[in-house]
Short mmCIF file of C-alpha atoms in Angstrom, two decimals:
data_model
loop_
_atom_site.label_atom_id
_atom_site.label_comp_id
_atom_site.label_asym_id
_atom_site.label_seq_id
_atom_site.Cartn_x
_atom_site.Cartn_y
_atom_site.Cartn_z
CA UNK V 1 8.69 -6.01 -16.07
CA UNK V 2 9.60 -6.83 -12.51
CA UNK V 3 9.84 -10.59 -12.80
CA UNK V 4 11.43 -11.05 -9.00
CA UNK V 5 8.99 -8.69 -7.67
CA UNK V 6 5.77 -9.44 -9.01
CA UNK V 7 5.09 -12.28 -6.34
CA UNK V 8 5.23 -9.15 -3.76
CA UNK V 9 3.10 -7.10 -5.77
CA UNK V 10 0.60 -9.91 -6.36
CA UNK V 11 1.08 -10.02 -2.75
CA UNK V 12 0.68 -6.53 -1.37
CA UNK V 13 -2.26 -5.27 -4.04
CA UNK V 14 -3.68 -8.40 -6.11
CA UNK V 15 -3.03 -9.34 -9.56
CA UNK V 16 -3.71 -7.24 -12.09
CA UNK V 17 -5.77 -9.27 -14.59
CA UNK V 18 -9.16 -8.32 -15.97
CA UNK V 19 -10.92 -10.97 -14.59
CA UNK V 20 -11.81 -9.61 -10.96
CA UNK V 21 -13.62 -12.82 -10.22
CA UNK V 22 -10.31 -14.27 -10.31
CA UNK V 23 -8.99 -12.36 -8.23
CA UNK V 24 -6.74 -13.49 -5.44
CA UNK V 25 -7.40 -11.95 -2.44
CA UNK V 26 -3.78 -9.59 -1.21
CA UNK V 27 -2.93 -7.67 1.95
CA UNK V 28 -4.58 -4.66 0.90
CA UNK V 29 -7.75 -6.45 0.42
CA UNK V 30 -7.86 -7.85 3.74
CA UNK V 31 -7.21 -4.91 5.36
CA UNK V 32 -9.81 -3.03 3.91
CA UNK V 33 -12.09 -5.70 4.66
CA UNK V 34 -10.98 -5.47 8.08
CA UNK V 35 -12.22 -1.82 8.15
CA UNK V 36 -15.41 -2.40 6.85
CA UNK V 37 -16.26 -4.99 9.83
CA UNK V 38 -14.71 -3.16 12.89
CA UNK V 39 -12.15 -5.99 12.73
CA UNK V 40 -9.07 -5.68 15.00
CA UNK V 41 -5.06 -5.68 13.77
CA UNK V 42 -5.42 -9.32 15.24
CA UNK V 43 -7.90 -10.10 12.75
CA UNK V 44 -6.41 -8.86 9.72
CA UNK V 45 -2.95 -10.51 10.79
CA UNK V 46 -5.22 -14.23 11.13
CA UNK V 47 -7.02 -13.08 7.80
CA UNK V 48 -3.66 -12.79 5.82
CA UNK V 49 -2.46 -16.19 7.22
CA UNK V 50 -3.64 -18.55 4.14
CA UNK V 51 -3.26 -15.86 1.39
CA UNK V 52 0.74 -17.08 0.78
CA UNK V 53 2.43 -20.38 0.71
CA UNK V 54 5.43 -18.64 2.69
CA UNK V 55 7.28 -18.25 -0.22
CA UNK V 56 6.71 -14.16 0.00
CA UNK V 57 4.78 -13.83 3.36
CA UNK V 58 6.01 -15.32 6.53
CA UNK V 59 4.67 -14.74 10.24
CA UNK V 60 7.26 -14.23 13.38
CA UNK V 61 6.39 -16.79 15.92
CA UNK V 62 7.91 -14.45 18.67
CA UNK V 63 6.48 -11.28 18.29
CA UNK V 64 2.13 -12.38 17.13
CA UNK V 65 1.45 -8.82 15.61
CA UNK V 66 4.33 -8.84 13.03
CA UNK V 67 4.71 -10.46 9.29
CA UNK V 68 7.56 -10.10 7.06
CA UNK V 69 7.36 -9.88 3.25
CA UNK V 70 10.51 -11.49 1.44
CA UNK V 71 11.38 -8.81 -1.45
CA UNK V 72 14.50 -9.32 -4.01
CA UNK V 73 16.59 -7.20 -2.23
CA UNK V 74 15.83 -8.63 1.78
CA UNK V 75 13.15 -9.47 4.23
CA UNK V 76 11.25 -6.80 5.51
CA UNK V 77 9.52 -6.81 8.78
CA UNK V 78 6.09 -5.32 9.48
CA UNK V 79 4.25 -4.94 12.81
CA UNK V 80 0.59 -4.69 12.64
CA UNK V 81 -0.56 -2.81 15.72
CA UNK V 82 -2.70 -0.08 14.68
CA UNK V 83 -2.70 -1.04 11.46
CA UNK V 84 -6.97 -1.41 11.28
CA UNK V 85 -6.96 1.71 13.21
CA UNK V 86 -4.87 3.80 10.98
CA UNK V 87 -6.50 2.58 7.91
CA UNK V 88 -9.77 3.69 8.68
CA UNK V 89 -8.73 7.19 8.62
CA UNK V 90 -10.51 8.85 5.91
CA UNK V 91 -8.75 11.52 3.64
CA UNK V 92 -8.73 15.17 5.25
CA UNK V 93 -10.80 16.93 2.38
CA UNK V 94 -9.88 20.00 2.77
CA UNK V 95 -5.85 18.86 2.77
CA UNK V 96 -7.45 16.92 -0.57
CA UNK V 97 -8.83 19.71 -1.63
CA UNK V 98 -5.62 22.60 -1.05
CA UNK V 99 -3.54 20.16 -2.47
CA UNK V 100 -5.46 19.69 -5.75
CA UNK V 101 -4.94 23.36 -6.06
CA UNK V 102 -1.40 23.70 -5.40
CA UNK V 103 0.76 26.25 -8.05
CA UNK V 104 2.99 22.95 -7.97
CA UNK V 105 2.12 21.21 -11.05
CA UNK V 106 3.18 17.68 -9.93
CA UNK V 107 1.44 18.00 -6.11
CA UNK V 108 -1.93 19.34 -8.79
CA UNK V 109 -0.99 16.08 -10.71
CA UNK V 110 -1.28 14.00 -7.66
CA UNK V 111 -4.28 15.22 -6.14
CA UNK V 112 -5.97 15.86 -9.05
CA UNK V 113 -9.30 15.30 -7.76
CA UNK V 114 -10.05 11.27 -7.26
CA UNK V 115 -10.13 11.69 -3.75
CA UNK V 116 -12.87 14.42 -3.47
CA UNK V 117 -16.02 13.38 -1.62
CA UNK V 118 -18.50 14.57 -4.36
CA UNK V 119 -20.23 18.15 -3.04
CA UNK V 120 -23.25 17.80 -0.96
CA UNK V 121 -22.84 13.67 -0.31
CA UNK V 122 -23.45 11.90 2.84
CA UNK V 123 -20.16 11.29 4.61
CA UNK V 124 -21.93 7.87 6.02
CA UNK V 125 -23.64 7.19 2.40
CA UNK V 126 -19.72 6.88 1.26
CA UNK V 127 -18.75 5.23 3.82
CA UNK V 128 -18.11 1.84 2.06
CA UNK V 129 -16.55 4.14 -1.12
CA UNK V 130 -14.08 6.37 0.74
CA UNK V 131 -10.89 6.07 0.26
CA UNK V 132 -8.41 4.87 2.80
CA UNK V 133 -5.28 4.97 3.33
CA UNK V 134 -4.87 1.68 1.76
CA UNK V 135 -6.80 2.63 -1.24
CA UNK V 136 -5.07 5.58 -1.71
CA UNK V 137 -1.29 3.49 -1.57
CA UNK V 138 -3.01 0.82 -3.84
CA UNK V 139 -4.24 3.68 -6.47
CA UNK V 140 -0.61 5.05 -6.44
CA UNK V 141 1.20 1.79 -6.55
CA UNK V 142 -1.21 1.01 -9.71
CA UNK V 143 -0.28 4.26 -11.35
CA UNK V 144 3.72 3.56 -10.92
CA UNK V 145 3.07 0.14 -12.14
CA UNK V 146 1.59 1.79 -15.35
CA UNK V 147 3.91 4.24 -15.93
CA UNK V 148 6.62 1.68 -15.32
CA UNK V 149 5.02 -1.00 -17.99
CA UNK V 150 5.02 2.03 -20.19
CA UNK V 151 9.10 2.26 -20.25
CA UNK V 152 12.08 0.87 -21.13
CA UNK V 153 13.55 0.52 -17.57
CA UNK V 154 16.38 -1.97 -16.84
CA UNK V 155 16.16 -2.16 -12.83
CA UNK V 156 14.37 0.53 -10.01
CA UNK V 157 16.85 0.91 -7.42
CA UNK V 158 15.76 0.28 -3.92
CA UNK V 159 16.40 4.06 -1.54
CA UNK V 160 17.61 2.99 1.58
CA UNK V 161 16.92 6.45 4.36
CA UNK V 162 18.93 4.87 6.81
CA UNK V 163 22.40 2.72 6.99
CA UNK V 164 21.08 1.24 10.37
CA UNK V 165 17.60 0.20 8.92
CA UNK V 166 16.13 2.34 11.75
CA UNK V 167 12.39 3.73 11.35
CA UNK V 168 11.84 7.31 11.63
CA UNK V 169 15.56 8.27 10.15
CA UNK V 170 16.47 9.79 7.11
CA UNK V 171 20.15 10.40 6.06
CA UNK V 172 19.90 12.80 3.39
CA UNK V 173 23.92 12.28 2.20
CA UNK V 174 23.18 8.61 1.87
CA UNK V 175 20.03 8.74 -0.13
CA UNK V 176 21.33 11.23 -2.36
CA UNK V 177 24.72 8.98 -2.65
#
């Protein structure tokens, strides 16, 4: 499954192989490194220089705080500012914990419980075990990659928001289109 796209998964979350020592080290992984020093976005953005031959991860020599990840269907742009910042958010538990209760089977589904701090532990003792933000995208994109292995599916169509590529819109017609 996902022939053209597995370079950018590889990229994004690591390989999936059962060999961790093998590992090769992705953009999710240095980013939660970067958390667990008190590294900066600069950092992370210098960390994630060597982890790509270009063919999938390129740098913008105009703007220093952005990358851009080459996908099948176009080049996408990311700037980093924040980024460190952001990730070291922690989970709200009680959000966690309303949402693993929800009457909506599917939102119960999602929050089912893996990112509960266990009752009565040290918030600081967990520290290195929380889940991020990153963590949590990385567990998610690992389900869908499961599920996804586990069908018969032809193509997954990109959902584009916005017809001008503009952050922050959503075009409800279009996506639905």
């Amino acid at each position: 499954f996902g022939l053209k796209s597995q370079p950018v998964i590889d990229l994004i979350m690591g390989p999936e192989d059962d060999d961790s020592r093998a590992r090769r080290p992705s953009i999710l992984s240095h980013l939660t490194d970067a958390c667990k020093i008190q590294g900066q976005d600069s950092s992370f953005l210098q960390s994630i220089r060597g982890i790509d031959d270009g063919n999938v991860l390129t740098f913008v020599k105009l703007r220093p705080n952005n990358f851009c990840v080459k996908f099948y269907a176009g080049v996408i742009e990311y700037t980093t500012t924040a980024w460190v910042a952001k990730n070291r958010d922690r989970l709200n538990q009680s959000a966690v914990s309303v949402l693993a209760e929800s009457a909506n089977a599917l939102v119960r589904e999602l929050w089912d419980g893996r990112f509960r701090n266990e009752p009565g532990a040290d918030v600081a003792q967990n520290r290195g075990t929380s889940h991020t933000v990153a963590s949590f995208y990385k567990e998610q994109l690992q389900r869908l990659m499961k599920t996804l292995r586990t069908t018969s599916c032809h193509f997954v169509r990109c959902v584009l928001p916005n017809a001008a590529k503009q952050q922050g819109r959503f075009d409800g017609g279009l996506v639905l289109e």
